[in-house]
Amino acid sequence: MEERILLLLGLLKVQSQHGYQINEFIERNLSRITDMKKATAYATLNRLHQDGYISVRTEQEENRPPRKVYSITEKGEMRFWELLRTSLAEVGQMTLPGDIGLMFLDHLPHEEALSYLRARLLKLEEQIEMYANIPYHGPQSSIDLTVDRRLRLLQSDRDWLTETIDRLSQFET
Amino acid sequence: MEERILLLLGLLKVQSQHGYQINEFIERNLSRITDMKKATAYATLNRLHQDGYISVRTEQEENRPPRKVYSITEKGEMRFWELLRTSLAEVGQMTLPGDIGLMFLDHLPHEEALSYLRARLLKLEEQIEMYANIPYHGPQSSIDLTVDRRLRLLQSDRDWLTETIDRLSQFET
DNA sequence: TATAACATGTAACAAGTTACATGATTTC
DNA sequence: GAAATCATGTAACTTGTTACATGTTATA
């Protein structure tokens, strides 16, 4: 919730936009960073407007559907700073998918468990490949920051998984 | 959802239990691995029972509130294997808190941004300390597997953050 | 005498998703 | 003539949380 609001306010801080435009941008450029859906974005924009964090002006280019162009207000900027500050300074606990399964690893025959983990390793490698091939945006691009971070985490998850598979392979055949 | 079901079925596969018992166990031993709340566990147990994945038998020790002791059924075991298999073999995308903030890092004065990142680094170190001090459970404990994994991820996040702070410190004073 | 432990649950709310509705215009 | 693009939204649903209700017994 807070992160979604930070995202919308941030995008509107860069430039005033209408909802469709924002949704396009998110879908095309930020799909790896956020999973916010269109309906959620529209609804959140409405709420932000009601609460005075953004203002609206309706535009109509002839023969095109009318658009609601949103701009960030001063109140919205305040909110933005506040959310940005806590987003940067807090760690916020990440919930790791897969952990529950690992807990019950020993309920499976040894070889079967290992085969699943090897399949997972392959998929992890693919994801790493994917992120490694994202073009570099620039020497100070903030997008690169998040791509870099995710790549590092994926790599260390791969390393851990490789070692774990090796270690488990040593116990009984 | 799926992970919560896997957890409940897995715990009941180890031994039949009543809801209170399960909730106690989760709160005391699994608080770092899952964040499922009591109400959710009770509701999910009811649904699992309705759907035939677990069976109930009501117990009453005198002067104690009646308990509903759940046991996993054969159908439940099938579901368990299936969920376990996909949990182990799939990567499941992890959503990283903090990424949105990083995107807008350049909207803050250089020094201010750095000070927030340094504060975040301190908190990360604390978390790492915490996980590093969790006692070792045994040479094949599946709990250790998840603690290990999380520790590794936290450490690589810390390394990335350290390098990022260093790198950012080099651009303009 | 209050409060913690035991044991289960419900009602109200919050956040988000899916799938659809609308209606014009441009492209295949 | 069908489908995609543009642009916004709503209704139904899912998942989960918070806070409370209930009632007994052991403990401080």
Short mmCIF file of C-alpha atoms in Angstrom, two decimals, chain B residues 59-150:
data_model
loop_
_atom_site.label_atom_id
_atom_site.label_comp_id
_atom_site.label_asym_id
_atom_site.label_seq_id
_atom_site.Cartn_x
_atom_site.Cartn_y
_atom_site.Cartn_z
CA GLU B 59 -11.59 -34.08 22.50
CA GLN B 60 -12.54 -32.96 25.99
CA GLU B 61 -10.29 -33.33 28.97
CA GLU B 62 -12.44 -32.55 31.99
CA ASN B 63 -12.47 -28.94 33.10
CA ARG B 64 -10.69 -27.88 29.93
CA PRO B 65 -12.25 -26.28 26.88
CA PRO B 66 -13.07 -28.79 24.14
CA ARG B 67 -10.51 -29.12 21.39
CA LYS B 68 -10.83 -30.00 17.75
CA VAL B 69 -8.02 -32.35 16.93
CA TYR B 70 -7.28 -32.40 13.22
CA SER B 71 -5.63 -35.22 11.28
CA ILE B 72 -4.56 -35.22 7.68
CA THR B 73 -6.61 -37.46 5.35
CA GLU B 74 -5.40 -39.35 2.31
CA LYS B 75 -6.78 -36.63 0.09
CA GLY B 76 -4.84 -34.21 2.27
CA GLU B 77 -1.64 -36.14 1.79
CA MET B 78 -2.09 -35.99 -1.96
CA ARG B 79 -2.51 -32.23 -1.73
CA PHE B 80 0.53 -32.03 0.52
CA TRP B 81 2.79 -33.84 -1.96
CA GLU B 82 1.57 -31.68 -4.77
CA LEU B 83 2.11 -28.43 -2.92
CA LEU B 84 5.48 -29.57 -1.62
CA ARG B 85 6.64 -30.52 -5.09
CA THR B 86 5.80 -27.14 -6.60
CA SER B 87 7.09 -25.26 -3.58
CA LEU B 88 10.47 -26.94 -3.99
CA ALA B 89 10.70 -26.88 -7.77
CA GLU B 90 9.36 -23.41 -8.51
CA VAL B 91 11.19 -20.15 -7.91
CA GLY B 92 8.20 -17.98 -7.05
CA GLN B 93 9.02 -14.33 -7.43
CA MET B 94 9.98 -12.51 -4.24
CA THR B 95 8.76 -8.96 -3.93
CA LEU B 96 11.51 -6.82 -2.45
CA PRO B 97 10.43 -4.04 -0.12
CA GLY B 98 12.48 -0.92 -0.62
CA ASP B 99 12.85 -1.06 -4.38
CA ILE B 100 10.35 1.69 -5.06
CA GLY B 101 12.23 4.03 -2.76
CA LEU B 102 15.49 3.28 -4.52
CA MET B 103 13.90 4.29 -7.80
CA PHE B 104 13.44 7.82 -6.51
CA LEU B 105 16.73 8.11 -4.69
CA ASP B 106 17.84 11.02 -6.88
CA HIS B 107 14.91 13.13 -5.75
CA LEU B 108 16.68 13.67 -2.46
CA PRO B 109 19.77 15.81 -1.75
CA HIS B 110 22.81 13.62 -2.05
CA GLU B 111 23.85 13.69 1.59
CA GLU B 112 20.35 13.15 2.88
CA ALA B 113 19.85 10.09 0.72
CA LEU B 114 23.15 8.66 1.89
CA SER B 115 22.23 9.18 5.54
CA TYR B 116 19.04 7.16 5.09
CA LEU B 117 20.90 4.37 3.37
CA ARG B 118 23.42 4.30 6.19
CA ALA B 119 20.59 4.02 8.71
CA ARG B 120 19.19 1.15 6.70
CA LEU B 121 22.58 -0.54 6.68
CA LEU B 122 22.71 -0.45 10.47
CA LYS B 123 19.31 -2.08 10.75
CA LEU B 124 20.31 -4.72 8.23
CA GLU B 125 23.40 -5.54 10.29
CA GLU B 126 21.20 -5.95 13.34
CA GLN B 127 18.95 -8.39 11.52
CA ILE B 128 21.94 -10.36 10.31
CA GLU B 129 23.25 -10.53 13.87
CA MET B 130 19.88 -11.84 14.97
CA TYR B 131 19.73 -14.63 12.42
CA ALA B 132 23.37 -15.52 12.95
CA ASN B 133 22.64 -16.15 16.63
CA ILE B 134 19.84 -18.61 16.09
CA PRO B 135 21.04 -21.91 17.56
CA TYR B 136 21.92 -24.69 15.18
CA HIS B 137 19.28 -27.41 15.18
CA GLY B 138 21.14 -30.40 13.80
CA PRO B 139 23.11 -31.68 10.84
CA GLN B 140 20.05 -32.26 8.68
CA SER B 141 17.45 -29.97 10.21
CA SER B 142 15.15 -28.43 7.63
CA ILE B 143 14.67 -25.40 9.83
CA ASP B 144 18.36 -24.64 9.55
CA LEU B 145 17.96 -24.71 5.80
CA THR B 146 15.60 -21.75 5.83
CA VAL B 147 17.58 -19.83 8.43
CA ASP B 148 20.70 -20.35 6.38
CA ARG B 149 19.05 -19.19 3.20
CA ARG B 150 17.68 -16.04 4.79
#
